[in-house]
mmCIF file of C-alpha atoms and ligand atoms in Angstrom:
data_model
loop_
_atom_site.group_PDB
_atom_site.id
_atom_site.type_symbol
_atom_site.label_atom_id
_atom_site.label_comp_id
_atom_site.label_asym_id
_atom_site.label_seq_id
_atom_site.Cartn_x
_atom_site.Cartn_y
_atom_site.Cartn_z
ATOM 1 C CA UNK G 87 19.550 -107.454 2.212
ATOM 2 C CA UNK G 88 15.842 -107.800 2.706
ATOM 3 C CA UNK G 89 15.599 -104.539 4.519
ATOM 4 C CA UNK G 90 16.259 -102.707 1.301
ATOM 5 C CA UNK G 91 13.158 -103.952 0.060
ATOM 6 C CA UNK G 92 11.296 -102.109 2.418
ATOM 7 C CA UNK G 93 13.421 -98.934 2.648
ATOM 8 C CA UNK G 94 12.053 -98.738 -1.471
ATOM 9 C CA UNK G 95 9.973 -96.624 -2.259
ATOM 10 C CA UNK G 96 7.078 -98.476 -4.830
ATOM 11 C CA UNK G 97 6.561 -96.851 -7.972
ATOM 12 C CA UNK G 98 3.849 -97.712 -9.714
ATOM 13 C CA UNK G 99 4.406 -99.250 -13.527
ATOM 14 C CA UNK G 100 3.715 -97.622 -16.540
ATOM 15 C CA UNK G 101 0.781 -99.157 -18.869
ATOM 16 C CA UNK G 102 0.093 -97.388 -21.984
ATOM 17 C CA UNK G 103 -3.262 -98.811 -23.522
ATOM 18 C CA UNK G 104 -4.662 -97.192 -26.925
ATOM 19 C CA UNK G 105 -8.635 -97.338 -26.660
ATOM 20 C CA UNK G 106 -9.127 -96.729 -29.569
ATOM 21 C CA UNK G 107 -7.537 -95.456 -32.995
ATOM 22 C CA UNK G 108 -7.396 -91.621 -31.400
ATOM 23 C CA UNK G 109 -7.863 -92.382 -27.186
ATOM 24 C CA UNK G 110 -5.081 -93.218 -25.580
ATOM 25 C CA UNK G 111 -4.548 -93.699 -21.881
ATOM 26 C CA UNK G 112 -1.210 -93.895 -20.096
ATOM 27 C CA UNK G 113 -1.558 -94.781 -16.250
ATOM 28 C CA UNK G 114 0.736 -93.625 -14.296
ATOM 29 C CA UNK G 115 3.064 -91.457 -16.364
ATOM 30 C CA UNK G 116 3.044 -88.826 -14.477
ATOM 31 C CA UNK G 117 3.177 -90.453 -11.355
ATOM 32 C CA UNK G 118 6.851 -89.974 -10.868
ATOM 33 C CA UNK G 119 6.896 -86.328 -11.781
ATOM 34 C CA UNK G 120 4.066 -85.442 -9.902
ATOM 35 C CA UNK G 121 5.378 -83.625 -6.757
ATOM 36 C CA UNK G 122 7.336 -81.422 -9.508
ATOM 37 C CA UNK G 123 4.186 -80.775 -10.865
ATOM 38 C CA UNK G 124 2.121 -79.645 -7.686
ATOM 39 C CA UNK G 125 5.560 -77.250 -6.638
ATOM 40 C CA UNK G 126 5.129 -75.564 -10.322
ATOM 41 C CA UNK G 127 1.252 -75.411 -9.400
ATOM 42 C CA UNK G 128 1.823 -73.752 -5.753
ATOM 43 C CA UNK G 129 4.070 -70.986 -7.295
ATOM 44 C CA UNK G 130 1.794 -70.588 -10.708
ATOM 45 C CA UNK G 131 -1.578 -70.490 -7.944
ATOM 46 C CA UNK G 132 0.247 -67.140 -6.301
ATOM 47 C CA UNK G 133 0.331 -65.866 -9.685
ATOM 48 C CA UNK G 134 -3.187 -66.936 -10.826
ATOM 49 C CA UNK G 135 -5.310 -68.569 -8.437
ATOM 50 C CA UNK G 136 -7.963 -70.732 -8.551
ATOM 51 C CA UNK G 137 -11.414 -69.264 -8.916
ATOM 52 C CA UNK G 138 -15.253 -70.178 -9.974
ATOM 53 C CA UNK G 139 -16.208 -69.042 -13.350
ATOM 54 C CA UNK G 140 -19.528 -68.442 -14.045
ATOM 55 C CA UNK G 141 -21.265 -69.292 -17.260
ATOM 56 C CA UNK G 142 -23.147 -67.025 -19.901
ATOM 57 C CA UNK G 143 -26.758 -68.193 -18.159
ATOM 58 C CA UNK G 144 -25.179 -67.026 -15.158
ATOM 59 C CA UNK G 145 -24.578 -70.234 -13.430
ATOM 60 C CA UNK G 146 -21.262 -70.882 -11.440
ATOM 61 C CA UNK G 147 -19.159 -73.760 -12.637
ATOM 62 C CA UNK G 148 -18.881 -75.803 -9.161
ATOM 63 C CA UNK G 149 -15.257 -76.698 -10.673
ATOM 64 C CA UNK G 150 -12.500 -73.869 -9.400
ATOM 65 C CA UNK G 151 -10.255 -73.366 -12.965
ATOM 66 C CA UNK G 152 -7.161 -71.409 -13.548
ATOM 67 C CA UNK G 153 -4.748 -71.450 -16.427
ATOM 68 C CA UNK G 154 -1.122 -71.338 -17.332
ATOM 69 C CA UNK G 155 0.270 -70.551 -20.883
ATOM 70 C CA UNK G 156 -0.108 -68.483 -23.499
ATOM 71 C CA UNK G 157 -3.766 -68.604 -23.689
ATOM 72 C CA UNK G 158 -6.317 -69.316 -20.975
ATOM 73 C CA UNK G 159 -9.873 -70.945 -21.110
ATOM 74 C CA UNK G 160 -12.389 -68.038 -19.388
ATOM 75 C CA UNK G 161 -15.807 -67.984 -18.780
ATOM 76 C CA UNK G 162 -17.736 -65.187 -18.222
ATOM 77 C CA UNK G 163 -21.886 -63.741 -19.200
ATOM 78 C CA UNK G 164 -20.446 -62.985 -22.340
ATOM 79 C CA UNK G 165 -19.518 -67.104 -22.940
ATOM 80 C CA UNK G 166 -16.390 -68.622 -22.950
ATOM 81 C CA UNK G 167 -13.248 -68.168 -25.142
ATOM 82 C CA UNK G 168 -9.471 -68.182 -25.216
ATOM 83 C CA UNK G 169 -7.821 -65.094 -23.668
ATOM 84 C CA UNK G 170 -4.220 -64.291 -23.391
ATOM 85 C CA UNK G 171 -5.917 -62.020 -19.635
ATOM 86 C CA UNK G 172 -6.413 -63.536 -16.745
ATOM 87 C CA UNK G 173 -9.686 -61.475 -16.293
ATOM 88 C CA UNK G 174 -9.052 -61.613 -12.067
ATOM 89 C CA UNK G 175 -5.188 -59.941 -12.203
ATOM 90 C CA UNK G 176 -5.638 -57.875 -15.560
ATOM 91 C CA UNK G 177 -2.642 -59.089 -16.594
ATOM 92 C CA UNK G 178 -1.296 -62.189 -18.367
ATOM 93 C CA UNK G 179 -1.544 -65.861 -17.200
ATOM 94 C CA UNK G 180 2.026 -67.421 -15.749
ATOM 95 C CA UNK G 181 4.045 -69.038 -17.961
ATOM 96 C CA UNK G 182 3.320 -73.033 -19.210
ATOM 97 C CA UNK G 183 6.158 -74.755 -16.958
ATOM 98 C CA UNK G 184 8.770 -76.449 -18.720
ATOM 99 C CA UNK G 185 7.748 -79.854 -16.330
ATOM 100 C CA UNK G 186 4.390 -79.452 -18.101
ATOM 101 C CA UNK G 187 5.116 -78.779 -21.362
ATOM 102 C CA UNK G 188 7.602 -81.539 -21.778
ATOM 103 C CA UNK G 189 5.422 -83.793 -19.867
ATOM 104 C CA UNK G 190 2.737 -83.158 -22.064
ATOM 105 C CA UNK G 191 4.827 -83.280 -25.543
ATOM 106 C CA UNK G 192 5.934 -86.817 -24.512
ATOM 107 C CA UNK G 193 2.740 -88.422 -23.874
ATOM 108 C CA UNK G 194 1.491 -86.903 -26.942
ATOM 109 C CA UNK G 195 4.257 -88.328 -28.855
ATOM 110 C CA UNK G 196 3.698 -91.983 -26.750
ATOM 111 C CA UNK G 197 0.155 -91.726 -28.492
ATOM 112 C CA UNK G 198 0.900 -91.496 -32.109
ATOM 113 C CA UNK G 199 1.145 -87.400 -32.390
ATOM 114 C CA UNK G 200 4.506 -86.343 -33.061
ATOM 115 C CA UNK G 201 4.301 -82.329 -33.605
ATOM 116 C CA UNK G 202 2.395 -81.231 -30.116
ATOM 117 C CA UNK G 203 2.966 -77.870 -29.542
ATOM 118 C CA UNK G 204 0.724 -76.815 -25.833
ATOM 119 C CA UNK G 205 0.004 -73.492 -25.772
ATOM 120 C CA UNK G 206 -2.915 -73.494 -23.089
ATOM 121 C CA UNK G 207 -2.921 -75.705 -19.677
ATOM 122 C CA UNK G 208 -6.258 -75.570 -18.189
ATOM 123 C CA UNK G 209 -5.942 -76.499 -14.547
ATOM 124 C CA UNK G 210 -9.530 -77.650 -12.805
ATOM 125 C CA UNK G 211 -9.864 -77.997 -9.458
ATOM 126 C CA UNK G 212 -12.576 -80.598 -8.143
ATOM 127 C CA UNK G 213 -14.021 -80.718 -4.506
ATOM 128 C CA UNK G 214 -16.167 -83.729 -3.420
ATOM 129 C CA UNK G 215 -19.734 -83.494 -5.373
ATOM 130 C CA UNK G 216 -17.974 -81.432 -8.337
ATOM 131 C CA UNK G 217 -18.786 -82.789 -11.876
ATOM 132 C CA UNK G 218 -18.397 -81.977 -15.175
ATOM 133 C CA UNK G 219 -21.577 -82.660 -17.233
ATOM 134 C CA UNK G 220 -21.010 -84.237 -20.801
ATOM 135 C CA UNK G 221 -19.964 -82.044 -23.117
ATOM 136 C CA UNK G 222 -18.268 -81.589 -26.114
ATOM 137 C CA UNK G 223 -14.362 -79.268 -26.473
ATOM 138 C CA UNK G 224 -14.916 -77.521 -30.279
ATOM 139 C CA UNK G 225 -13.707 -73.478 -28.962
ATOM 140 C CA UNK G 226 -10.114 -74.511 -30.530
ATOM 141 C CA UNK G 227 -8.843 -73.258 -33.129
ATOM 142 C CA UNK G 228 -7.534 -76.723 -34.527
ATOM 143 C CA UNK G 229 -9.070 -79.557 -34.440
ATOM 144 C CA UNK G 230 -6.121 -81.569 -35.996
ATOM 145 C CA UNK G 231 -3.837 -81.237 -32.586
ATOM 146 C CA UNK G 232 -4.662 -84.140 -29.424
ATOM 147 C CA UNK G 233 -5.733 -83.195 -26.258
ATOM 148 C CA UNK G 234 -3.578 -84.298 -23.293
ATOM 149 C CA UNK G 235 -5.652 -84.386 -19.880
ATOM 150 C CA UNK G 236 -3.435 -85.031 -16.570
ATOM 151 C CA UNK G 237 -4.815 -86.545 -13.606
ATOM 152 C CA UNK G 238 -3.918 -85.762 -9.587
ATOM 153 C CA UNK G 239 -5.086 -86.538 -6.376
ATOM 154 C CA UNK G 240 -8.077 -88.235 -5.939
ATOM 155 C CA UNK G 241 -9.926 -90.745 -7.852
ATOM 156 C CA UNK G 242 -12.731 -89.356 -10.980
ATOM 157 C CA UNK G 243 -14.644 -91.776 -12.505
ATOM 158 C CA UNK G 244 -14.309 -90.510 -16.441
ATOM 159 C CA UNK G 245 -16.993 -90.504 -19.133
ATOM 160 C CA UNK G 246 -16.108 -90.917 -22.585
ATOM 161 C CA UNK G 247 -19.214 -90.951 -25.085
ATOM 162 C CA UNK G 248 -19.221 -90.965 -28.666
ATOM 163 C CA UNK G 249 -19.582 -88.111 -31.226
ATOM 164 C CA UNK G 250 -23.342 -88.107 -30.384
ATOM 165 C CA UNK G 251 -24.754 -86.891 -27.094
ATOM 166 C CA UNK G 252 -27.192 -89.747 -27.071
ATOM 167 C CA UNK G 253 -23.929 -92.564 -27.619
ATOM 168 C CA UNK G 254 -23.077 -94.942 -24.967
ATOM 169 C CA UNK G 255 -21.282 -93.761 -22.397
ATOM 170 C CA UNK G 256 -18.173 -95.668 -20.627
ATOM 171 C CA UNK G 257 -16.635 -94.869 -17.516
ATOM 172 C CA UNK G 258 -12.790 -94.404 -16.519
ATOM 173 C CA UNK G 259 -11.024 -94.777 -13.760
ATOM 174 C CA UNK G 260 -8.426 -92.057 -13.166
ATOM 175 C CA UNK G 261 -5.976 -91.929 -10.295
ATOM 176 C CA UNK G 262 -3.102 -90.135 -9.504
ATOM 177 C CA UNK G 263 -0.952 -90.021 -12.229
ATOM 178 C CA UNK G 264 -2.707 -91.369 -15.451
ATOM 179 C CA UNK G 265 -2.651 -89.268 -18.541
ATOM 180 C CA UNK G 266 -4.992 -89.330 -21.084
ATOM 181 C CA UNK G 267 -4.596 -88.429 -24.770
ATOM 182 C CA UNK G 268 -7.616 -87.542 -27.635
ATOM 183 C CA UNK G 269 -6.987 -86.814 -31.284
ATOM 184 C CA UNK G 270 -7.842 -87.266 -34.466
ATOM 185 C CA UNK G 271 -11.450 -89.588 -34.664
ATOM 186 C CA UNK G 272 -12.060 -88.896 -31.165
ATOM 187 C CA UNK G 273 -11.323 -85.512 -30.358
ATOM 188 C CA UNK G 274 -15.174 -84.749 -30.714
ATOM 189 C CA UNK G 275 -16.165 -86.864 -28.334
ATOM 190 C CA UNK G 276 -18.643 -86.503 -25.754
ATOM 191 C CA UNK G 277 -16.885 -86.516 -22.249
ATOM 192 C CA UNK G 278 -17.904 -85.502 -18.451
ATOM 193 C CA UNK G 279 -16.789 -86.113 -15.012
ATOM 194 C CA UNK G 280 -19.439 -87.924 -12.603
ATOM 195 C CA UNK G 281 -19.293 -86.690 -9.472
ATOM 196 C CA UNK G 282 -16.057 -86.604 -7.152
ATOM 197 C CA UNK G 283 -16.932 -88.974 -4.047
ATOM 198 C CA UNK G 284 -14.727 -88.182 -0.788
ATOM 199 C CA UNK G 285 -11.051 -89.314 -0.509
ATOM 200 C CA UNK G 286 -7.754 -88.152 0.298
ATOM 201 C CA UNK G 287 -4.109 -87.864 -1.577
ATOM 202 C CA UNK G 288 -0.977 -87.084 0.297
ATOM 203 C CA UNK G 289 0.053 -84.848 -2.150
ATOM 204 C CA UNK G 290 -3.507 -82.838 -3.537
ATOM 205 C CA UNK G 291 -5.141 -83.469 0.083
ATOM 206 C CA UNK G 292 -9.305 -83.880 -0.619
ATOM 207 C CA UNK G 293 -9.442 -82.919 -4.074
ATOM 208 C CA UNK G 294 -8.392 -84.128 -7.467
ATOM 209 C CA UNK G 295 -6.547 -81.560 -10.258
ATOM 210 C CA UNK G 296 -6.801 -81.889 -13.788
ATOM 211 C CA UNK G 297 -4.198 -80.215 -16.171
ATOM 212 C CA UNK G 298 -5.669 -80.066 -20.076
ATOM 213 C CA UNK G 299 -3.105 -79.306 -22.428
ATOM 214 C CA UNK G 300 -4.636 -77.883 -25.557
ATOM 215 C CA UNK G 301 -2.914 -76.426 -28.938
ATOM 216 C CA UNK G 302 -5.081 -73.429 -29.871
HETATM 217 C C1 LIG R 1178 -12.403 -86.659 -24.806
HETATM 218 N N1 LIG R 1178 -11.647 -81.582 -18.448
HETATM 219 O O1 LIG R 1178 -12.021 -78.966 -19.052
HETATM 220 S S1 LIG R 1178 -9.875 -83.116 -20.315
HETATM 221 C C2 LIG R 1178 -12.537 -79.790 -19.827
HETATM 222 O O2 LIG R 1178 -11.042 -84.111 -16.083
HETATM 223 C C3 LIG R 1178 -12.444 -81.233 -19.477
HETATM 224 O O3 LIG R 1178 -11.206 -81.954 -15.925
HETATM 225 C C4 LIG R 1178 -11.386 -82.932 -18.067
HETATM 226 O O4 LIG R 1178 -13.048 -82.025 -20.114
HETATM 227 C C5 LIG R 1178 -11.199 -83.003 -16.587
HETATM 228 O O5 LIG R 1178 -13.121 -79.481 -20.887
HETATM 229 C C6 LIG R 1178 -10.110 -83.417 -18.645
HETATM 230 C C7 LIG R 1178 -10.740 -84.352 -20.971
HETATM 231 C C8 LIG R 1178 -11.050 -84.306 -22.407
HETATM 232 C C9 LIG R 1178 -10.870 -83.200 -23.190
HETATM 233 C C10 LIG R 1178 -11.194 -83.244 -24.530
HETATM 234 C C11 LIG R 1178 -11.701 -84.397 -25.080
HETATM 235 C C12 LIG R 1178 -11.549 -85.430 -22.940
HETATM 236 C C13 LIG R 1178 -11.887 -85.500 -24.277
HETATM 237 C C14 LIG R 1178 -12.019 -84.477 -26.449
HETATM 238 C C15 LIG R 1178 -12.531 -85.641 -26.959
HETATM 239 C C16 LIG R 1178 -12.714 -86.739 -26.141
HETATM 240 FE FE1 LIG R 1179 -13.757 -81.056 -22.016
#
C-alpha cells in the first residue's frame, strides 16, 4: 500500500565518518534515542538544574551547564574543577542514566576505543547568541580516555582547531542527533562553538543541548 509510506515515520541514516586518526563523527546516532534522552534530562533538571557559572575573573559563562554522574564540571572565583557537589543543592549530582552511559560506551567503541568507562556528563545548555570560545579540555585526570560530545536541538556550527591556538580552524555542522568522538592525537585540540543563530526543534524548542561524556 502506498499509504504506508506516508504513515512512516523517516529516520534519518546513520553515517559514521573518522576525521581523522582520533576524531570521529557519527551523525545521527542518537537520533533515535533522543526523546529517551530529553525524558532522563527533564527528571535529572528537577534534581540539578541548569544554571550560569561564573568564571574565576568573575565573568558569567553565557552557556547554562549542569551535570550528571559521579563527578561534575563547576566553575566558580576559585576556577574550575571536578566535584562530586553540585555547589547549588549541597548535595551530590543525579545519577549518569543508563540511556547515556550506554549510549555513550557504544559510540566510543564505534570509534576505535573499546574500554570507555563515563564517569562525568556535562550537559550545556545554549540560547541563541551563546558561544563557546576556543579552548582547550586538559582538567582530566586522563588524557588516554576519548571524549564523547552529544548533540540536540538546534543546529551549532563546531570548531575544531589543531593542538595550537593559532592552527586552522574548521567548522562542523551539528544537528540533532550527531555524536562526536576525540581521543588519542586529538584530544588536545583546540575547539569552540560560534555563535547559536535562531531556530527551533520539536523536541529541545529554541535551544540546542550538548551532553560531554568524560572519564576523569
Ligand atoms: C575536540 N563542549 O564543554 S564537547 C566543553 O558543544 C565543550 O558544548 C562542546 O567543548 C559543546 O568543554 C562539546 C566538544 C569537545 C570536547 C573535547 C575535545 C571537543 C573536543 C577535545 C579535543 C578536541
Ligand atoms: Fe571543551
Amino acid at each position: 500500500m502506498i499509504g504506508d509510506l506516508f504513515d512512516t515515520i523517516e529516520e534519518p541514516e546513520v553515517n559514521i565518518v573518522k576525521l581523522s586518526d582520533g576524531t570521529t563523527i557519527l551523525h545521527k546516532y542518537a537520533y533515535r534515542d533522543s526523546a529517551d534522552l530529553m525524558q532522563e534530562l527533564s527528571k535529572l533538571l528537577k534534581i540539578s538544574p541548569f544554571r550560569n557559572m561564573v568564571t574565576a575573573g568573575g565573568h558569567i559563562i553565557n552557556v547554562a551547564m549542569t551535570n550528571c554522574g559521579n563527578l561534575g564540571w563547576v566553575s566558580d572565583r576559585q576556577g574550575y574543577r571536578y566535584s562530586p557537589i553540585d555547589p547549588l543543592t549541597g548535595t551530590h549530582w543525579p545519577k549518569m542514566p543508563l540511556a547515556y552511559k550506554n549510549l555513550a560506551i557504544l559510540a566510543a567503541q564505534q570509534s576505535g576505543f573499546k574500554d570507555f568507562a563515563p564517569t562525568v556528563c556535562l550537559i550545556n545548555k545554549y540560547l541563541p547568541g551563546s558561544k563557546l570560545s576556543l579552548h582547550q579540555d586538559k582538567n582530566e585526570s586522563t588524557f588516554n580516555a576519548p571524549i564523547v560530545s552529544v548533540s540536540l536541538g538546534i543546529l551549532a556550527s563546531f570548531l575544531l582547531g589543531g593542538q595550537s591556538r593559532s592552527d586552522k580552524v574548521s567548522r562542523i555542522a551539528l544537528t540533532h542527533g550527531d555524536v562526536m568522538v576525540w581521543g588519542g592525537p586529538d584530544r588536545l585540540r583546540y575547539h569552540g562553538v560560534a555563535p547559536i543563530k535562531d531556530g527551533y526543534h520539536p523536541q529541545t524548542g529554541e535551544c540546542r543541548i550538548n551532553l560531554t561524556f568524560r572519564q576523569t
